[in-house]
Amino acid sequence: MKLLASVFMAAALFSAPALAQSNATGIVYNDRNANGVRDANEEGIPNVRVSNQRDVTVTDRDGRYKLPVTDDTILFVVKPRNWSTAVDKDQIPRFYYIHKPAGSPKQKFPGVAPTGPLPASVDFPLTAAKEPNTFKALLFGDTQTTNETEVRYLSHSFLEDLSDTDAAFGITLGDNGFDNPTILPSVARALSVTGIPWHYALGNHDENYDSPDDEHSTETFQRNFGPAYYSYDYGQVHFITLDDVKWLGGSYKGGLGEQQIAWLKNDLDRCPKGQLVVLSMHIPLTSVEDRAGVYRLLENRPRAFAIAGHTHWMANTFIGKEAGFNRAEPLPLLTNATTCGSWWRGPHDEMGLPISVMSDGAPNGYSVAVFTGNRYSVEFQAARRPADYQMSIYTPEVTAPGAEVFANVFAGSARSTVEMQVDGRGDWRKMERTVQADPTLAKIKSEEPKDQPYYHQLAAPRQRCQHLWRGTLPNDLPPGIHLIRVRTTDMYGHAYAGRRSVIVKP
């Protein structure tokens, strides 16, 4: 009876009268002096998209728009090419207006404060900013920080080296915190040292867990970052951030919901068919229950690319007809590396930072995407490693002729070529892709002290590493020390190499 009563109390806390309907109007204008206030000489900008997270309209010749709102609506401008939105002190783009007259429901972690009555004009300033045809974006999977110590891990592992980045902006693919939304401002402050705008997706560990429903589970995220789904243009590319975490009031699943899919259709309807569309999300699209609705919207678009985090292993996969995507060319899906690796776990290095290897044997890291027109390429960057560290090679330290050799090519895919050679002699021999646990991680894990504290333990190896290749040493290899060389070329034409010495005994 007590449990039933508490459920009723929670429902009462979140229950609300039917949301009042009204119309919001405003103007998108050229903020020439970037002061965030429309001055007399600052004209409206025509043909700019504005959304209420369902409808998408465009401004008229005077820069004006009109959209329906309820008492729980976020309005946002879809940043066009060659324009920028203001960013706050933490480099978070402020392209939106939250309309919650009564504020968020009372929760353990605070949401949005009451915004008061709808303004007579909800205006959006834009500043002219020339954007190059070729640019970079940083892609961070799960920073997943529980506390300030882990925020420091994030800073020392990545952000010090990125303080002079030439990327145009960054994207974090959800799980910005780890069941502690109060850490989100610290994460944003840490990322702000990059000096570039940073976009955030919502992850399952960013939810308000005391919410009984999905509708109110993003209140703290909204307080810090704004809408959980939105879009913007940069260069010739249209970027979409999705909220694909459906909170069930005690658990979650991958899902978008009818309103978000309706918005996605309305958003894409206003994008040229040949424009490259990049979808960022937390849960990989293949694990989203209503993914078919997204597939239908992308099947008639020749250029689309999906990116996700969540899994703590990385993979380049291709969603094709066998998975329900009915287009001749499959939809590429990057399940991105996580910056936290496997939850900031593992033994600590000489800098006191955890060697947080992911469960597929790849190091924690991030991706750098390069866009040129409507084309793109992606490269992996490991934490605290040189840019050319792209693989690990495994064979026992002391072995025999004909022994197996494994190459874990961290960002490899079914479209990669991987070859090996021994001692620089003879032909390069093709290695065969195999799906199994990474043997390097399996060996380290088997030798790990049993009494090691949990956060000093590495994650257990995943049994289906998607980027592992197998070869064998020559059968006639004489005893002695030999050098194994592995080379690879990925689907974008990037070439990498790795080496490992081995002792061969008779």
XYZ file of C-alpha atoms in Angstrom:
506
model
C 0.000 0.000 0.000
C 2.885 2.384 0.789
C 4.426 1.760 -2.658
C 1.075 2.342 -4.355
C 0.582 5.560 -2.392
C 4.036 6.821 -3.399
C 3.278 6.146 -7.061
C 0.066 8.156 -6.762
C 1.957 10.969 -5.023
C 4.587 11.073 -7.787
C 1.876 11.128 -10.438
C 0.117 13.963 -8.630
C 3.336 15.923 -8.396
C 3.842 15.744 -12.141
C 0.205 16.013 -13.203
C -0.795 19.293 -14.797
C -3.865 20.784 -16.415
C -4.181 20.661 -20.170
C -1.489 22.861 -21.708
C -2.744 26.212 -22.922
C -2.376 26.836 -26.663
C -1.246 30.158 -28.084
C 0.958 31.535 -30.843
C 4.488 32.820 -30.542
C 5.734 35.443 -32.940
C 9.117 37.015 -33.319
C 11.894 38.027 -35.641
C 15.246 36.564 -36.613
C 17.573 39.511 -37.111
C 21.116 40.466 -38.067
C 22.764 41.297 -34.756
C 25.467 43.467 -36.287
C 27.111 44.427 -33.003
C 26.534 41.009 -31.374
C 24.984 42.511 -28.252
C 21.932 40.256 -28.237
C 19.534 43.193 -28.561
C 17.815 44.274 -31.746
C 18.974 47.808 -32.475
C 17.387 50.235 -34.921
C 19.721 49.422 -37.819
C 19.469 45.625 -37.468
C 17.215 44.183 -40.137
C 15.321 40.907 -40.098
C 16.709 37.915 -42.017
C 14.341 36.170 -44.473
C 14.062 32.413 -45.149
C 15.489 31.272 -41.805
C 13.942 28.151 -40.284
C 12.389 28.338 -36.816
C 10.821 25.419 -34.940
C 8.702 24.614 -31.895
C 10.091 21.031 -31.862
C 7.278 19.818 -34.106
C 6.506 22.426 -36.757
C 9.187 24.080 -38.838
C 8.454 27.402 -40.507
C 10.591 30.000 -42.290
C 10.819 33.703 -41.681
C 9.175 36.094 -44.141
C 10.979 38.852 -46.028
C 11.098 40.930 -42.839
C 12.524 38.071 -40.758
C 9.251 37.394 -38.926
C 7.799 34.010 -37.988
C 4.751 32.615 -36.177
C 4.435 29.235 -34.452
C 1.967 27.588 -32.058
C 3.173 27.013 -28.499
C 1.882 25.437 -25.307
C 2.964 26.209 -21.758
C 5.795 23.685 -22.227
C 7.506 24.502 -25.526
C 11.037 25.219 -26.677
C 11.383 27.487 -29.694
C 14.653 27.458 -31.599
C 16.227 28.902 -34.703
C 17.883 26.515 -37.176
C 21.232 28.231 -37.640
C 21.769 28.807 -41.376
C 25.076 28.636 -43.197
C 27.322 31.699 -42.802
C 25.550 32.821 -39.642
C 26.391 32.139 -36.003
C 24.323 32.062 -32.844
C 25.541 33.497 -29.569
C 27.384 31.207 -27.156
C 27.553 31.600 -23.394
C 30.697 31.620 -21.261
C 30.878 27.822 -21.552
C 30.646 27.885 -25.365
C 27.096 26.465 -25.306
C 25.100 27.826 -28.280
C 22.070 29.830 -27.138
C 19.792 29.435 -30.156
C 16.561 28.727 -28.275
C 13.879 30.145 -26.000
C 12.246 27.943 -23.349
C 8.596 28.765 -22.637
C 7.591 27.220 -19.289
C 5.568 29.880 -17.445
C 5.380 27.706 -14.303
C 8.841 26.200 -14.695
C 9.737 22.530 -14.417
C 8.010 20.170 -11.996
C 9.777 19.831 -8.646
C 12.439 17.142 -8.901
C 15.552 16.026 -7.063
C 17.729 17.773 -9.655
C 16.449 21.241 -10.592
C 14.995 21.919 -14.007
C 13.979 25.150 -15.701
C 12.964 28.100 -13.524
C 9.587 29.718 -14.299
C 9.906 31.761 -17.480
C 6.799 33.875 -16.938
C 4.341 34.988 -19.637
C 5.153 34.518 -23.304
C 6.997 37.607 -24.578
C 5.224 39.700 -27.191
C 8.108 38.914 -29.552
C 10.518 35.976 -29.186
C 13.472 37.182 -31.221
C 16.605 35.317 -32.283
C 19.850 37.193 -33.012
C 22.270 35.877 -35.637
C 25.670 37.276 -36.521
C 27.185 37.023 -39.996
C 30.114 34.573 -39.988
C 31.716 33.205 -43.151
C 31.964 29.412 -43.017
C 34.533 27.471 -45.060
C 33.604 24.696 -47.445
C 36.000 22.353 -45.594
C 35.899 22.153 -41.798
C 36.403 19.788 -38.850
C 34.106 18.709 -36.031
C 35.149 16.866 -32.866
C 32.971 13.883 -31.904
C 33.031 12.872 -28.237
C 31.254 9.741 -27.048
C 30.151 9.468 -23.410
C 32.260 11.746 -21.221
C 30.237 10.083 -18.418
C 31.673 11.933 -15.465
C 30.344 11.074 -12.010
C 32.220 13.728 -10.049
C 34.849 16.467 -10.227
C 37.683 13.916 -10.173
C 36.413 12.430 -13.425
C 35.988 15.907 -14.922
C 39.718 16.343 -14.243
C 40.386 13.013 -15.969
C 38.511 14.377 -18.993
C 40.506 17.613 -18.956
C 43.931 15.995 -18.609
C 43.178 13.202 -21.093
C 41.839 15.384 -23.899
C 41.101 19.038 -23.339
C 44.560 20.365 -22.615
C 45.659 19.131 -26.045
C 42.553 20.587 -27.695
C 42.908 24.106 -26.303
C 44.243 25.256 -29.697
C 42.045 23.077 -31.920
C 41.168 24.252 -35.418
C 37.819 22.405 -35.356
C 34.702 24.482 -36.040
C 32.723 22.924 -33.178
C 32.357 19.839 -31.006
C 29.575 17.351 -30.328
C 29.112 15.136 -27.289
C 26.917 12.118 -27.993
C 25.142 11.864 -24.649
C 25.955 10.555 -21.180
C 27.659 13.826 -20.387
C 27.337 12.917 -16.697
C 26.779 9.643 -14.884
C 23.495 9.674 -12.931
C 24.471 13.048 -11.479
C 23.022 15.998 -13.424
C 24.645 18.447 -10.998
C 27.971 17.676 -12.732
C 26.788 18.975 -16.125
C 27.925 22.596 -15.581
C 31.420 21.349 -14.671
C 31.561 19.235 -17.835
C 30.562 22.258 -19.928
C 33.177 24.450 -18.237
C 35.850 21.835 -18.933
C 34.917 21.557 -22.605
C 34.858 25.334 -22.968
C 38.674 25.466 -22.891
C 38.585 24.276 -26.501
C 37.255 27.736 -27.378
C 34.745 26.339 -29.874
C 30.943 26.004 -29.715
C 29.914 22.680 -28.217
C 26.679 20.805 -28.960
C 25.232 18.253 -26.551
C 23.020 15.217 -27.066
C 21.040 13.658 -24.222
C 22.089 10.267 -22.827
C 20.296 7.830 -20.557
C 22.595 8.823 -17.669
C 21.607 12.496 -18.139
C 17.929 11.835 -17.367
C 15.984 12.949 -14.282
C 15.464 9.487 -12.855
C 12.779 10.634 -10.436
C 10.532 11.560 -13.353
C 7.661 9.079 -13.770
C 7.526 9.688 -17.530
C 9.633 10.545 -20.550
C 8.031 13.970 -20.954
C 9.645 15.419 -17.821
C 12.870 13.407 -17.768
C 14.961 16.002 -19.611
C 14.262 19.023 -17.391
C 17.792 19.338 -15.985
C 19.314 18.772 -19.410
C 17.131 21.602 -20.722
C 18.247 23.847 -17.873
C 21.882 23.373 -18.900
C 21.837 22.833 -22.651
C 18.393 23.667 -24.049
C 16.329 21.401 -26.318
C 17.157 17.701 -26.410
C 16.594 17.608 -30.170
C 17.322 20.343 -32.691
C 19.208 21.077 -35.916
C 21.639 23.546 -37.458
C 23.637 24.085 -40.640
C 27.369 24.532 -40.891
C 29.099 24.810 -44.245
C 27.092 22.736 -46.694
C 26.083 20.189 -44.031
C 22.829 19.890 -42.077
C 23.397 18.594 -38.526
C 20.592 17.040 -36.487
C 20.782 16.141 -32.806
C 18.198 13.560 -31.732
C 16.877 12.549 -28.311
C 16.583 8.785 -28.727
C 16.370 7.856 -25.031
C 12.843 7.024 -23.942
C 12.504 7.133 -20.154
C 9.986 4.613 -18.785
C 9.913 5.825 -15.171
C 12.429 3.310 -13.842
C 14.183 2.051 -16.961
C 14.769 3.243 -20.508
C 14.825 2.076 -24.103
C 15.844 3.508 -27.436
C 12.996 5.505 -28.934
C 12.094 8.848 -30.482
C 8.326 9.140 -30.224
C 5.712 10.430 -32.655
C 6.342 14.149 -32.074
C 10.080 13.941 -32.677
C 9.678 11.896 -35.852
C 7.071 14.403 -37.067
C 9.561 17.205 -36.368
C 12.328 15.294 -38.140
C 10.144 14.953 -41.237
C 9.289 18.654 -41.168
C 12.956 19.532 -40.678
C 14.179 17.331 -43.541
C 11.408 18.546 -45.852
C 13.126 21.938 -45.811
C 16.581 20.532 -46.651
C 17.713 20.065 -50.270
C 17.708 16.375 -51.220
C 21.418 16.372 -52.095
C 22.547 18.011 -48.841
C 24.613 15.875 -46.490
C 22.615 15.177 -43.323
C 24.485 14.124 -40.169
C 22.409 12.700 -37.325
C 23.938 12.701 -33.836
C 22.335 10.670 -31.044
C 23.184 8.637 -27.977
C 21.809 5.133 -28.568
C 22.846 3.672 -31.948
C 19.995 3.926 -34.439
C 19.890 0.144 -34.856
C 18.705 -0.129 -31.217
C 15.923 2.477 -31.484
C 12.459 0.893 -31.470
C 10.885 3.310 -33.991
C 13.942 3.483 -36.251
C 11.847 2.471 -39.258
C 10.295 5.940 -39.215
C 13.782 7.459 -39.467
C 14.804 5.020 -42.205
C 11.805 6.028 -44.336
C 12.854 9.689 -44.090
C 16.447 8.963 -45.111
C 15.923 6.431 -47.878
C 15.337 9.098 -50.520
C 18.372 11.123 -49.448
C 21.630 10.131 -51.166
C 23.883 11.638 -48.473
C 23.265 10.751 -44.821
C 25.483 9.661 -41.933
C 24.545 8.615 -38.374
C 26.737 8.864 -35.255
C 26.064 7.489 -31.763
C 27.792 6.641 -28.485
C 26.419 4.589 -25.566
C 28.042 1.189 -26.085
C 31.624 1.791 -24.842
C 32.965 -0.006 -27.876
C 33.382 1.404 -31.367
C 32.259 0.186 -34.764
C 31.716 1.365 -38.316
C 28.662 -0.455 -39.609
C 26.385 -0.136 -42.617
C 22.611 -0.354 -42.246
C 21.282 -2.061 -45.359
C 18.208 -3.804 -46.709
C 18.661 -6.794 -44.416
C 18.158 -4.377 -41.497
C 15.127 -2.680 -43.057
C 16.846 0.299 -44.698
C 15.509 0.164 -48.246
C 18.143 1.944 -50.272
C 20.786 0.538 -52.596
C 23.571 2.296 -50.655
C 23.501 1.410 -46.942
C 23.335 4.074 -44.240
C 26.737 4.432 -42.525
C 26.571 4.325 -38.723
C 29.551 5.235 -36.557
C 29.290 3.932 -33.016
C 31.832 6.370 -31.689
C 34.634 5.829 -29.215
C 33.901 6.995 -25.689
C 36.128 9.576 -24.044
C 35.576 7.852 -20.694
C 36.501 4.518 -22.305
C 34.951 2.040 -19.917
C 33.714 4.463 -17.250
C 37.159 5.899 -16.346
C 38.251 2.459 -15.088
C 41.593 0.684 -15.160
C 45.059 1.015 -13.629
C 46.413 4.558 -13.445
C 49.341 5.760 -15.535
C 52.257 7.951 -14.471
C 49.956 11.018 -14.660
C 47.423 9.431 -12.332
C 44.915 8.926 -15.158
C 43.016 5.658 -15.663
C 43.965 3.557 -18.685
C 40.307 3.217 -19.528
C 40.376 0.742 -22.397
C 37.002 0.065 -24.017
C 35.575 -3.440 -23.996
C 36.672 -4.055 -27.608
C 40.322 -3.449 -26.711
C 40.449 0.032 -28.254
C 41.731 2.907 -26.113
C 39.441 5.669 -24.935
C 39.397 8.496 -27.442
C 37.310 10.579 -29.814
C 36.802 11.099 -33.543
C 37.666 13.974 -35.854
C 35.252 14.372 -38.769
C 36.337 16.401 -41.793
C 33.594 17.744 -44.061
C 34.122 19.039 -47.578
C 30.946 20.035 -49.361
C 28.608 17.076 -48.962
C 31.385 14.562 -48.334
C 33.118 13.561 -45.132
C 35.807 11.396 -43.584
C 36.465 10.386 -39.984
C 39.652 9.589 -38.059
C 40.056 8.151 -34.571
C 42.241 9.874 -31.974
C 43.296 7.900 -28.900
C 43.718 9.609 -25.541
C 47.273 10.834 -24.879
C 48.611 9.047 -27.960
C 50.044 10.300 -31.260
C 47.609 10.620 -34.154
C 49.099 7.604 -35.965
C 48.322 5.206 -33.098
C 45.490 3.380 -34.848
C 45.975 -0.311 -34.005
C 47.327 -2.843 -31.551
C 48.997 -6.079 -32.673
C 48.843 -9.274 -30.633
C 50.795 -12.491 -30.677
C 52.384 -14.253 -27.692
C 55.752 -12.780 -26.683
C 57.390 -16.142 -27.363
C 55.770 -18.205 -30.072
C 56.330 -20.621 -32.938
C 56.233 -20.527 -36.756
C 52.666 -20.504 -38.071
C 51.284 -18.854 -34.907
C 48.273 -16.539 -35.058
C 48.671 -12.767 -35.256
C 45.774 -10.397 -34.484
C 45.497 -6.743 -35.449
C 42.896 -4.632 -33.666
C 42.398 -1.725 -36.093
C 40.442 0.588 -33.833
C 38.401 2.441 -36.464
C 38.411 -0.367 -39.011
C 35.338 -1.656 -40.830
C 34.282 -4.297 -43.322
C 35.501 -1.847 -45.986
C 39.068 -1.728 -44.599
C 41.977 -3.642 -46.097
C 44.508 -5.074 -43.606
C 47.772 -6.787 -44.547
C 50.837 -8.112 -42.717
C 54.467 -8.774 -43.479
C 57.320 -10.186 -41.396
C 60.833 -8.704 -41.356
C 60.100 -6.559 -44.396
C 60.592 -9.522 -46.727
C 58.180 -11.186 -49.076
C 54.750 -10.132 -50.209
C 52.219 -8.394 -48.014
C 49.628 -10.992 -47.028
C 45.972 -10.204 -46.524
C 44.620 -10.651 -42.991
C 41.079 -11.925 -42.538
C 38.488 -10.028 -40.516
C 37.247 -12.000 -37.524
C 34.635 -11.246 -34.876
C 35.751 -12.266 -31.386
C 37.136 -10.840 -28.153
C 40.264 -8.735 -28.439
C 43.095 -11.090 -27.348
C 45.262 -8.311 -25.906
C 42.507 -7.166 -23.536
C 41.602 -10.782 -22.745
C 45.217 -11.531 -21.743
C 45.557 -8.398 -19.582
C 42.194 -9.084 -17.944
C 43.170 -12.694 -17.159
C 46.313 -11.471 -15.389
C 44.566 -8.721 -13.433
C 44.907 -9.071 -9.637
C 41.700 -10.495 -8.225
C 41.700 -8.093 -5.273
C 41.981 -5.002 -7.475
C 39.441 -2.272 -6.546
C 36.585 -2.058 -9.052
C 37.606 1.264 -10.604
C 41.163 -0.016 -11.119
C 39.883 -3.017 -13.099
C 39.613 -2.947 -16.864
C 36.288 -3.769 -18.485
C 35.725 -7.383 -19.481
C 36.495 -7.997 -23.163
C 33.560 -7.847 -25.534
C 33.104 -11.098 -27.391
C 32.245 -9.415 -30.688
C 34.932 -6.858 -31.500
C 33.992 -5.527 -34.937
C 37.477 -4.391 -36.024
C 39.787 -7.363 -35.498
C 41.864 -9.092 -38.186
C 43.698 -12.442 -38.075
C 46.820 -13.665 -39.862
C 49.595 -16.224 -39.243
C 53.360 -16.141 -39.064
C 55.174 -17.919 -41.928
C 55.632 -21.636 -41.288
C 59.314 -21.487 -42.218
C 60.213 -18.608 -39.901
C 63.603 -19.348 -38.266
C 64.189 -18.979 -34.533
C 65.028 -15.495 -33.312
C 63.518 -12.041 -32.974
C 61.259 -10.974 -35.840
C 59.354 -7.816 -36.662
C 55.702 -8.012 -37.634
C 54.411 -5.122 -39.748
C 50.716 -4.463 -40.321
C 49.298 -1.878 -42.704
C 45.710 -0.846 -43.281
C 43.684 1.462 -45.497
C 40.222 2.479 -44.323
C 37.080 3.293 -46.302
C 38.101 6.948 -46.554
C 41.546 6.163 -47.991
C 43.462 6.865 -44.756
C 46.530 4.606 -44.478
C 48.047 3.537 -41.132
C 50.776 1.145 -40.010
C 51.779 -0.715 -36.871
C 54.701 -2.882 -35.716
C 55.363 -5.542 -33.107
C 58.438 -7.662 -32.379
C 58.124 -11.339 -31.486
C 60.469 -14.109 -30.400
C 60.168 -17.334 -32.391
C 61.473 -20.560 -30.904
C 61.818 -23.901 -32.709
